[in-house]
PDB file of C-alpha atoms in Angstrom:
ATOM      1  CA  ARG A 103      57.713-162.490 107.151  1.00  0.00           C
ATOM      2  CA  ARG A 104      60.579-163.628 108.960  1.00  0.00           C
ATOM      3  CA  HIS A 105      63.587-164.155 107.015  1.00  0.00           C
ATOM      4  CA  ILE A 106      65.754-167.346 108.035  1.00  0.00           C
ATOM      5  CA  PRO A 107      69.375-167.114 106.743  1.00  0.00           C
ATOM      6  CA  LYS A 108      70.846-170.136 105.144  1.00  0.00           C
ATOM      7  CA  PRO A 109      74.128-171.450 106.311  1.00  0.00           C
ATOM      8  CA  GLY A 110      76.897-169.059 105.472  1.00  0.00           C
ATOM      9  CA  GLN A 111      74.485-166.195 105.012  1.00  0.00           C
ATOM     10  CA  GLU A 112      74.482-163.059 107.088  1.00  0.00           C
ATOM     11  CA  LYS A 113      71.605-162.232 109.357  1.00  0.00           C
ATOM     12  CA  ASP A 114      68.828-159.846 107.975  1.00  0.00           C
ATOM     13  CA  HIS A 115      69.715-156.489 109.717  1.00  0.00           C
ATOM     14  CA  ARG A 116      65.881-155.789 110.016  1.00  0.00           C
ATOM     15  CA  GLU A 117      65.249-158.841 112.014  1.00  0.00           C
ATOM     16  CA  GLU A 118      68.277-157.837 114.295  1.00  0.00           C
ATOM     17  CA  ALA A 119      66.722-154.420 114.872  1.00  0.00           C
ATOM     18  CA  LYS A 120      63.269-155.937 115.708  1.00  0.00           C
ATOM     19  CA  SER A 121      64.756-158.250 118.173  1.00  0.00           C
ATOM     20  CA  ARG A 122      66.606-155.526 119.924  1.00  0.00           C
ATOM     21  CA  ILE A 123      63.571-153.381 120.203  1.00  0.00           C
ATOM     22  CA  ARG A 124      61.632-156.472 121.679  1.00  0.00           C
ATOM     23  CA  LYS A 125      64.335-157.213 124.126  1.00  0.00           C
ATOM     24  CA  GLU A 126      64.516-153.342 125.296  1.00  0.00           C
ATOM     25  CA  ALA A 127      60.819-153.409 125.861  1.00  0.00           C
ATOM     26  CA  ALA A 128      60.799-156.572 127.844  1.00  0.00           C
ATOM     27  CA  GLU A 129      63.750-155.297 129.982  1.00  0.00           C
ATOM     28  CA  ARG A 130      61.762-152.027 130.534  1.00  0.00           C
ATOM     29  CA  MET A 131      58.587-153.552 131.437  1.00  0.00           C
ATOM     30  CA  GLY A 132      59.818-156.506 133.226  1.00  0.00           C
ATOM     31  CA  THR A 133      57.543-158.582 135.154  1.00  0.00           C
ATOM     32  CA  PHE A 134      55.097-156.433 136.981  1.00  0.00           C
ATOM     33  CA  GLN A 135      53.573-157.820 140.271  1.00  0.00           C
ATOM     34  CA  VAL A 136      51.205-156.603 142.983  1.00  0.00           C
ATOM     35  CA  GLY A 137      52.979-154.550 145.611  1.00  0.00           C
ATOM     36  CA  MET A 138      55.749-153.377 143.317  1.00  0.00           C
ATOM     37  CA  ASP A 139      56.503-149.522 143.122  1.00  0.00           C
ATOM     38  CA  VAL A 140      56.282-148.142 139.507  1.00  0.00           C
ATOM     39  CA  SER A 141      56.293-144.975 137.632  1.00  0.00           C
ATOM     40  CA  ILE A 142      53.899-143.954 134.962  1.00  0.00           C
ATOM     41  CA  VAL A 143      55.814-142.668 131.806  1.00  0.00           C
ATOM     42  CA  THR A 144      53.320-142.298 129.371  1.00  0.00           C
ATOM     43  CA  GLY A 145      49.375-141.903 129.008  1.00  0.00           C
ATOM     44  CA  ARG A 146      46.957-139.662 130.979  1.00  0.00           C
ATOM     45  CA  HIS A 147      48.759-140.253 134.298  1.00  0.00           C
ATOM     46  CA  ARG A 148      52.391-139.785 133.101  1.00  0.00           C
ATOM     47  CA  GLY A 149      54.735-138.363 135.557  1.00  0.00           C
ATOM     48  CA  LEU A 150      53.159-139.948 138.701  1.00  0.00           C
ATOM     49  CA  THR A 151      54.333-142.696 140.828  1.00  0.00           C
ATOM     50  CA  GLY A 152      52.371-145.453 142.658  1.00  0.00           C
ATOM     51  CA  GLN A 153      52.114-149.088 143.712  1.00  0.00           C
ATOM     52  CA  ILE A 154      50.559-151.944 141.635  1.00  0.00           C
ATOM     53  CA  SER A 155      47.339-153.086 143.382  1.00  0.00           C
ATOM     54  CA  TYR A 156      45.971-155.527 140.751  1.00  0.00           C
ATOM     55  CA  SER A 157      47.452-157.061 137.648  1.00  0.00           C
ATOM     56  CA  TYR A 158      45.838-158.960 134.774  1.00  0.00           C
ATOM     57  CA  ALA A 159      47.514-159.448 131.404  1.00  0.00           C
ATOM     58  CA  HIS A 160      48.226-155.953 130.171  1.00  0.00           C
ATOM     59  CA  GLU A 161      45.627-154.168 132.505  1.00  0.00           C
ATOM     60  CA  ILE A 162      47.160-153.025 135.759  1.00  0.00           C
ATOM     61  CA  MET A 163      45.519-150.921 138.556  1.00  0.00           C
ATOM     62  CA  VAL A 164      48.069-148.611 140.373  1.00  0.00           C
ATOM     63  CA  THR A 165      47.317-146.757 143.694  1.00  0.00           C
ATOM     64  CA  LEU A 166      48.820-143.264 143.129  1.00  0.00           C
ATOM     65  CA  SER A 167      51.360-142.255 145.810  1.00  0.00           C
ATOM     66  CA  ALA A 168      50.205-138.502 145.845  1.00  0.00           C
ATOM     67  CA  SER A 169      46.383-138.845 146.093  1.00  0.00           C
ATOM     68  CA  GLY A 170      45.745-142.627 146.924  1.00  0.00           C
ATOM     69  CA  GLU A 171      43.488-142.663 144.023  1.00  0.00           C
ATOM     70  CA  GLU A 172      43.413-146.071 142.165  1.00  0.00           C
ATOM     71  CA  VAL A 173      43.810-145.876 138.358  1.00  0.00           C
ATOM     72  CA  THR A 174      43.907-148.315 135.555  1.00  0.00           C
ATOM     73  CA  VAL A 175      46.868-148.238 133.114  1.00  0.00           C
ATOM     74  CA  ASP A 176      48.370-150.201 130.441  1.00  0.00           C
ATOM     75  CA  LYS A 177      51.411-152.254 131.135  1.00  0.00           C
ATOM     76  CA  LYS A 178      53.232-150.268 128.265  1.00  0.00           C
ATOM     77  CA  ASP A 179      52.792-147.241 130.268  1.00  0.00           C
ATOM     78  CA  LEU A 180      54.667-148.234 133.288  1.00  0.00           C
ATOM     79  CA  ASP A 181      58.316-148.515 134.217  1.00  0.00           C
ATOM     80  CA  LEU A 182      59.983-150.204 137.243  1.00  0.00           C
ATOM     81  CA  ASP A 183      62.414-147.298 137.481  1.00  0.00           C
ATOM     82  CA  VAL A 184      60.589-144.841 139.777  1.00  0.00           C
ATOM     83  CA  SER A 185      62.959-142.022 138.900  1.00  0.00           C
ATOM     84  CA  LYS A 186      61.516-142.004 135.438  1.00  0.00           C
ATOM     85  CA  ALA A 187      58.382-140.503 136.594  1.00  0.00           C
ATOM     86  CA  LYS A 188      60.494-137.491 137.793  1.00  0.00           C
ATOM     87  CA  ASP A 189      62.354-137.311 134.343  1.00  0.00           C
ATOM     88  CA  VAL A 190      58.988-137.243 132.798  1.00  0.00           C
ATOM     89  CA  LYS A 191      57.688-134.700 134.994  1.00  0.00           C
ATOM     90  CA  THR A 192      60.891-132.602 134.649  1.00  0.00           C
ATOM     91  CA  ARG A 193      60.537-132.799 130.970  1.00  0.00           C
ATOM     92  CA  GLU A 194      57.005-131.776 131.044  1.00  0.00           C
ATOM     93  CA  GLN A 195      57.638-128.929 133.264  1.00  0.00           C
ATOM     94  CA  GLU A 196      60.486-127.695 131.059  1.00  0.00           C
ATOM     95  CA  ASN A 197      58.065-128.144 128.065  1.00  0.00           C
ATOM     96  CA  GLU A 198      55.503-126.055 130.034  1.00  0.00           C
ATOM     97  CA  GLU A 199      58.070-123.422 131.015  1.00  0.00           C
ATOM     98  CA  ARG A 200      59.111-123.132 127.409  1.00  0.00           C
ATOM     99  CA  GLU A 201      55.635-122.735 126.214  1.00  0.00           C
ATOM    100  CA  LYS A 202      54.925-120.266 129.048  1.00  0.00           C
ATOM    101  CA  GLU A 203      58.019-118.315 127.859  1.00  0.00           C
ATOM    102  CA  GLU A 204      56.961-118.540 124.200  1.00  0.00           C
ATOM    103  CA  ARG A 205      53.513-117.182 125.116  1.00  0.00           C
ATOM    104  CA  ARG A 206      55.125-114.378 127.107  1.00  0.00           C
ATOM    105  CA  ARG A 207      57.293-113.499 124.258  1.00  0.00           C
ATOM    106  CA  LYS A 208      54.406-113.517 121.817  1.00  0.00           C
ATOM    107  CA  LYS A 209      52.422-111.453 124.176  1.00  0.00           C
ATOM    108  CA  GLU A 210      55.385-108.958 124.617  1.00  0.00           C
ATOM    109  CA  GLU A 211      55.584-108.783 120.823  1.00  0.00           C
ATOM    110  CA  GLU A 212      51.880-108.100 120.476  1.00  0.00           C
ATOM    111  CA  LYS A 213      52.088-105.232 123.033  1.00  0.00           C
ATOM    112  CA  GLU A 214      55.088-103.767 121.031  1.00  0.00           C
ATOM    113  CA  ARG A 215      53.045-103.961 117.831  1.00  0.00           C
ATOM    114  CA  ASP A 216      50.240-102.241 119.662  1.00  0.00           C
ATOM    115  CA  LYS A 217      52.671 -99.573 120.908  1.00  0.00           C
ATOM    116  CA  ASP A 218      53.852 -99.128 117.163  1.00  0.00           C
ATOM    117  CA  ARG A 219      50.385 -98.852 115.729  1.00  0.00           C
ATOM    118  CA  GLU A 220      49.364 -96.431 118.363  1.00  0.00           C
ATOM    119  CA  ARG A 221      52.613 -94.369 117.755  1.00  0.00           C
ATOM    120  CA  LYS A 222      51.948 -94.345 114.058  1.00  0.00           C
ATOM    121  CA  ARG A 223      48.378 -93.544 114.694  1.00  0.00           C
ATOM    122  CA  ASP A 224      49.573 -90.518 116.720  1.00  0.00           C
ATOM    123  CA  ARG A 225      51.884 -89.480 114.114  1.00  0.00           C
ATOM    124  CA  ASP A 226      49.244 -89.642 111.423  1.00  0.00           C
ATOM    125  CA  MET A 227      46.929 -87.605 113.665  1.00  0.00           C
ATOM    126  CA  ASP A 228      49.858 -85.085 114.186  1.00  0.00           C
ATOM    127  CA  ARG A 229      50.484 -85.038 110.442  1.00  0.00           C
ATOM    128  CA  ASP A 230      46.836 -84.337 109.783  1.00  0.00           C
ATOM    129  CA  ARG A 231      46.656 -81.708 112.452  1.00  0.00           C
ATOM    130  CA  ASP A 232      49.719 -80.021 110.914  1.00  0.00           C
ATOM    131  CA  ARG A 233      48.101 -80.182 107.520  1.00  0.00           C
ATOM    132  CA  ASP A 234      44.819 -78.755 108.688  1.00  0.00           C
ATOM    133  CA  ARG A 235      46.743 -75.905 110.434  1.00  0.00           C
ATOM    134  CA  GLU A 236      48.781 -75.233 107.305  1.00  0.00           C
ATOM    135  CA  ARG A 237      45.679 -75.257 105.292  1.00  0.00           C
ATOM    136  CA  ASP A 238      43.916 -72.848 107.718  1.00  0.00           C
ATOM    137  CA  ARG A 239      47.190 -70.555 107.466  1.00  0.00           C
ATOM    138  CA  ASP A 240      47.013 -70.811 103.770  1.00  0.00           C
ATOM    139  CA  LYS A 241      43.277 -69.740 103.762  1.00  0.00           C
ATOM    140  CA  ASP A 242      44.194 -66.776 106.277  1.00  0.00           C
ATOM    141  CA  ARG A 243      46.900 -65.815 103.688  1.00  0.00           C
ATOM    142  CA  ASP A 244      44.676 -66.014 100.757  1.00  0.00           C
ATOM    143  CA  ARG A 245      42.225 -63.934 102.537  1.00  0.00           C
ATOM    144  CA  GLU A 246      44.767 -61.430 103.571  1.00  0.00           C
ATOM    145  CA  LYS A 247      46.121 -61.535 100.156  1.00  0.00           C
ATOM    146  CA  SER A 248      42.788 -61.019  98.611  1.00  0.00           C
ATOM    147  CA  SER A 249      41.885 -58.101 101.003  1.00  0.00           C
ATOM    148  CA  SER A 250      45.213 -56.580 100.089  1.00  0.00           C
ATOM    149  CA  ARG A 251      44.690 -56.817  96.493  1.00  0.00           C
ATOM    150  CA  GLY A 252      41.255 -55.723  96.720  1.00  0.00           C
ATOM    151  CA  SER A 253      42.272 -52.640  98.639  1.00  0.00           C
ATOM    152  CA  TRP A 254      43.486 -50.961  95.545  1.00  0.00           C
ATOM    153  CA  LEU A 255      39.811 -50.238  94.310  1.00  0.00           C
ATOM    154  CA  HIS A 256      39.060 -46.480  94.690  1.00  0.00           C
ATOM    155  CA  ALA A 257      36.247 -44.254  93.220  1.00  0.00           C
ATOM    156  CA  HIS A 258      37.046 -42.259  90.232  1.00  0.00           C
ATOM    157  CA  ILE A 259      39.716 -44.457  88.732  1.00  0.00           C
ATOM    158  CA  ARG A 260      39.779 -45.939  85.287  1.00  0.00           C
ATOM    159  CA  VAL A 261      39.971 -49.854  85.018  1.00  0.00           C
ATOM    160  CA  ARG A 262      39.568 -52.518  82.246  1.00  0.00           C
ATOM    161  CA  ILE A 263      37.497 -55.623  82.413  1.00  0.00           C
ATOM    162  CA  ILE A 264      39.578 -58.730  82.138  1.00  0.00           C
ATOM    163  CA  ASP A 265      37.069 -61.412  82.940  1.00  0.00           C
ATOM    164  CA  LYS A 266      35.802 -63.170  79.795  1.00  0.00           C
ATOM    165  CA  ASN A 267      32.830 -64.729  81.738  1.00  0.00           C
ATOM    166  CA  LEU A 268      31.654 -61.460  83.099  1.00  0.00           C
ATOM    167  CA  LYS A 269      28.032 -60.623  81.739  1.00  0.00           C
ATOM    168  CA  GLY A 270      28.604 -63.392  79.093  1.00  0.00           C
ATOM    169  CA  GLY A 271      31.951 -61.891  77.924  1.00  0.00           C
ATOM    170  CA  LYS A 272      30.050 -58.864  76.491  1.00  0.00           C
ATOM    171  CA  TYR A 273      32.199 -56.340  78.218  1.00  0.00           C
ATOM    172  CA  TYR A 274      35.607 -58.087  78.016  1.00  0.00           C
ATOM    173  CA  LEU A 275      38.450 -55.482  77.747  1.00  0.00           C
ATOM    174  CA  LYS A 276      35.984 -52.608  77.949  1.00  0.00           C
ATOM    175  CA  LYS A 277      37.075 -49.598  79.747  1.00  0.00           C
ATOM    176  CA  CYS A 278      35.069 -48.393  82.780  1.00  0.00           C
ATOM    177  CA  HIS A 279      35.105 -45.893  85.548  1.00  0.00           C
ATOM    178  CA  VAL A 280      34.697 -47.094  89.166  1.00  0.00           C
ATOM    179  CA  ILE A 281      31.789 -45.160  90.596  1.00  0.00           C
ATOM    180  CA  ASP A 282      31.642 -46.634  94.189  1.00  0.00           C
ATOM    181  CA  VAL A 283      33.525 -49.067  96.122  1.00  0.00           C
ATOM    182  CA  ILE A 284      30.606 -50.925  98.127  1.00  0.00           C
ATOM    183  CA  GLY A 285      32.892 -53.367 100.065  1.00  0.00           C
ATOM    184  CA  ARG A 286      36.351 -54.901 100.309  1.00  0.00           C
ATOM    185  CA  GLY A 287      37.161 -55.756  96.764  1.00  0.00           C
ATOM    186  CA  VAL A 288      33.786 -55.079  95.260  1.00  0.00           C
ATOM    187  CA  CYS A 289      32.677 -51.965  93.402  1.00  0.00           C
ATOM    188  CA  THR A 290      30.077 -50.387  91.024  1.00  0.00           C
ATOM    189  CA  ILE A 291      31.555 -49.668  87.554  1.00  0.00           C
ATOM    190  CA  GLN A 292      30.204 -47.592  84.589  1.00  0.00           C
ATOM    191  CA  VAL A 293      31.052 -48.826  81.160  1.00  0.00           C
ATOM    192  CA  GLU A 294      32.351 -46.095  78.966  1.00  0.00           C
ATOM    193  CA  ASP A 295      30.845 -47.252  75.723  1.00  0.00           C
ATOM    194  CA  ASP A 296      27.246 -47.528  76.821  1.00  0.00           C
ATOM    195  CA  ARG A 297      27.355 -45.659  80.070  1.00  0.00           C
ATOM    196  CA  ARG A 298      25.701 -48.868  81.635  1.00  0.00           C
ATOM    197  CA  LEU A 299      26.182 -49.542  85.321  1.00  0.00           C
ATOM    198  CA  LEU A 300      27.363 -52.925  86.505  1.00  0.00           C
ATOM    199  CA  ASP A 301      27.157 -53.641  90.246  1.00  0.00           C
ATOM    200  CA  GLU A 302      29.016 -55.851  92.667  1.00  0.00           C
ATOM    201  CA  ILE A 303      31.986 -56.373  90.383  1.00  0.00           C
ATOM    202  CA  SER A 304      34.987 -58.150  91.970  1.00  0.00           C
ATOM    203  CA  TYR A 305      38.463 -56.624  91.731  1.00  0.00           C
ATOM    204  CA  ARG A 306      39.473 -59.872  90.387  1.00  0.00           C
ATOM    205  CA  SER A 307      37.496 -59.011  87.060  1.00  0.00           C
ATOM    206  CA  LEU A 308      39.316 -55.722  86.754  1.00  0.00           C
ATOM    207  CA  GLU A 309      42.824 -54.129  86.026  1.00  0.00           C
ATOM    208  CA  THR A 310      43.949 -50.660  86.327  1.00  0.00           C
ATOM    209  CA  VAL A 311      44.415 -48.373  83.107  1.00  0.00           C
ATOM    210  CA  LEU A 312      47.258 -45.893  82.884  1.00  0.00           C
ATOM    211  CA  PRO A 313      46.926 -42.489  81.108  1.00  0.00           C
ATOM    212  CA  LYS A 314      49.472 -41.083  78.745  1.00  0.00           C
ATOM    213  CA  THR A 315      52.331 -38.954  80.135  1.00  0.00           C
ATOM    214  CA  GLY A 316      50.997 -35.953  81.787  1.00  0.00           C
ATOM    215  CA  GLY A 317      47.667 -37.492  82.469  1.00  0.00           C
ATOM    216  CA  ARG A 318      46.226 -37.531  85.946  1.00  0.00           C
ATOM    217  CA  VAL A 319      46.656 -40.602  88.126  1.00  0.00           C
ATOM    218  CA  MET A 320      45.926 -41.862  91.802  1.00  0.00           C
ATOM    219  CA  ILE A 321      48.380 -44.005  93.744  1.00  0.00           C
ATOM    220  CA  VAL A 322      46.297 -47.079  94.691  1.00  0.00           C
ATOM    221  CA  GLY A 323      48.930 -49.456  96.076  1.00  0.00           C
ATOM    222  CA  GLY A 324      52.427 -50.004  97.240  1.00  0.00           C
ATOM    223  CA  SER A 325      54.370 -50.368 100.590  1.00  0.00           C
ATOM    224  CA  VAL A 326      54.020 -46.731 101.674  1.00  0.00           C
ATOM    225  CA  SER A 327      50.643 -46.578 103.098  1.00  0.00           C
ATOM    226  CA  SER A 328      50.531 -42.880 103.449  1.00  0.00           C
ATOM    227  CA  LEU A 329      50.685 -42.439  99.476  1.00  0.00           C
ATOM    228  CA  LYS A 330      47.613 -44.493  98.820  1.00  0.00           C
ATOM    229  CA  GLY A 331      44.756 -42.538  97.514  1.00  0.00           C
ATOM    230  CA  VAL A 332      47.114 -39.688  96.864  1.00  0.00           C
ATOM    231  CA  ARG A 333      46.510 -37.856  93.273  1.00  0.00           C
ATOM    232  CA  GLY A 334      49.278 -36.619  91.050  1.00  0.00           C
ATOM    233  CA  VAL A 335      50.436 -36.339  87.397  1.00  0.00           C
ATOM    234  CA  LEU A 336      52.137 -39.072  85.502  1.00  0.00           C
ATOM    235  CA  MET A 337      55.654 -37.637  84.514  1.00  0.00           C
ATOM    236  CA  HIS A 338      57.358 -40.612  83.207  1.00  0.00           C
ATOM    237  CA  LYS A 339      56.784 -44.320  82.553  1.00  0.00           C
ATOM    238  CA  ASN A 340      59.714 -46.893  82.151  1.00  0.00           C
ATOM    239  CA  LYS A 341      58.173 -50.114  80.653  1.00  0.00           C
ATOM    240  CA  ALA A 342      61.475 -51.959  81.163  1.00  0.00           C
ATOM    241  CA  THR A 343      61.586 -51.451  84.817  1.00  0.00           C
ATOM    242  CA  GLU A 344      57.741 -51.040  85.304  1.00  0.00           C
ATOM    243  CA  GLN A 345      58.276 -48.200  87.205  1.00  0.00           C
ATOM    244  CA  ALA A 346      56.569 -44.587  87.006  1.00  0.00           C
ATOM    245  CA  SER A 347      57.495 -41.064  88.135  1.00  0.00           C
ATOM    246  CA  VAL A 348      54.604 -39.318  89.645  1.00  0.00           C
ATOM    247  CA  GLN A 349      54.431 -35.618  90.799  1.00  0.00           C
ATOM    248  CA  LEU A 350      52.069 -35.431  93.703  1.00  0.00           C
ATOM    249  CA  THR A 351      49.536 -32.614  93.955  1.00  0.00           C
ATOM    250  CA  GLY A 352      49.846 -30.525  97.129  1.00  0.00           C
ATOM    251  CA  ASP A 353      52.296 -28.106  98.701  1.00  0.00           C
ATOM    252  CA  ASP A 354      55.572 -29.837  98.067  1.00  0.00           C
ATOM    253  CA  MET A 355      54.922 -30.960  94.585  1.00  0.00           C
ATOM    254  CA  ARG A 356      57.441 -33.757  95.111  1.00  0.00           C
ATOM    255  CA  ILE A 357      58.036 -36.570  92.598  1.00  0.00           C
ATOM    256  CA  GLU A 358      57.533 -40.194  93.694  1.00  0.00           C
ATOM    257  CA  THR A 359      58.638 -43.278  91.907  1.00  0.00           C
ATOM    258  CA  VAL A 360      56.088 -46.023  92.176  1.00  0.00           C
ATOM    259  CA  SER A 361      55.337 -49.369  90.386  1.00  0.00           C
ATOM    260  CA  MET A 362      53.100 -49.054  87.396  1.00  0.00           C
ATOM    261  CA  ASP A 363      50.782 -51.488  89.021  1.00  0.00           C
ATOM    262  CA  ASP A 364      50.242 -49.414  91.899  1.00  0.00           C
ATOM    263  CA  ILE A 365      48.738 -46.358  90.032  1.00  0.00           C
ATOM    264  CA  ALA A 366      45.602 -45.823  87.807  1.00  0.00           C
ATOM    265  CA  GLU A 367      44.221 -42.979  85.817  1.00  0.00           C
ATOM    266  CA  PHE A 368      42.170 -40.611  87.746  1.00  0.00           C
ATOM    267  CA  VAL A 369      38.928 -39.686  86.209  1.00  0.00           C
ATOM    268  CA  GLY A 370      37.464 -37.444  88.874  1.00  0.00           C
ATOM    269  CA  ARG A 371      36.819 -33.777  88.697  1.00  0.00           C
ATOM    270  CA  ASP A 372      39.670 -31.333  88.540  1.00  0.00           C
ATOM    271  CA  ASP A 373      38.948 -29.969  92.020  1.00  0.00           C
ATOM    272  CA  ASP A 374      39.260 -33.602  93.416  1.00  0.00           C
ATOM    273  CA  MET A 375      42.926 -33.371  92.468  1.00  0.00           C
ATOM    274  CA  LEU A 376      43.342 -31.040  95.366  1.00  0.00           C
ATOM    275  CA  ASP A 377      41.558 -33.046  98.007  1.00  0.00           C
TER     276      ASP A 377
END
């Protein structure tokens, strides 16, 4: 509803704004007549120029300069200033360039993300390979360690069963004689109490037994490989240092200091002591 001010009242600013907009639109559109050069500034054909070939009310037909095609446009889509089409086209080109640059930037970012994912995948694969290699090395070390520990088994030594689950625990802490070593770390033993033979017993189920001072022993371990399997007599035991003095049988009768874990009581025949 239009506001008409009374004498002495100020004009309604809203009416002033509407009036200004109508005036600017009229100046822009002007009076379009057949033969006039115009620019299409909005609508489907924006950015093109042409010449008016037909005009009726708001419906105007324009022959496009570029293609000679005749198109129908609304009067509000036209401007008498032909340079406006170039401005529109320039703006659209700028927008297109910006969109193109944005697409290129997003594509580069996606490529970089793909590279990051690939690098991460490679790092994960390297880490898995390293972990697998380390696991294999651990297994090898365990096998070597197991073989090394099992190598202390010899026939004619005295041992004790320390596996609570062996034969249902019936022989737990029972002393036995090693009758025969049938494989690396596996042996046949004879229980002292009932003279029963137990086959395929792992070294893990056993521990060595030491005699009293003066008893016969066999060196079953240690860093000096030439001493392994050598017999002797236990001369002294030092429980504080876990060291023992053993006088070897043989020509020189020398005394060796070894770890108490590296000797076991020898239960073979007396003439075996000289082998």
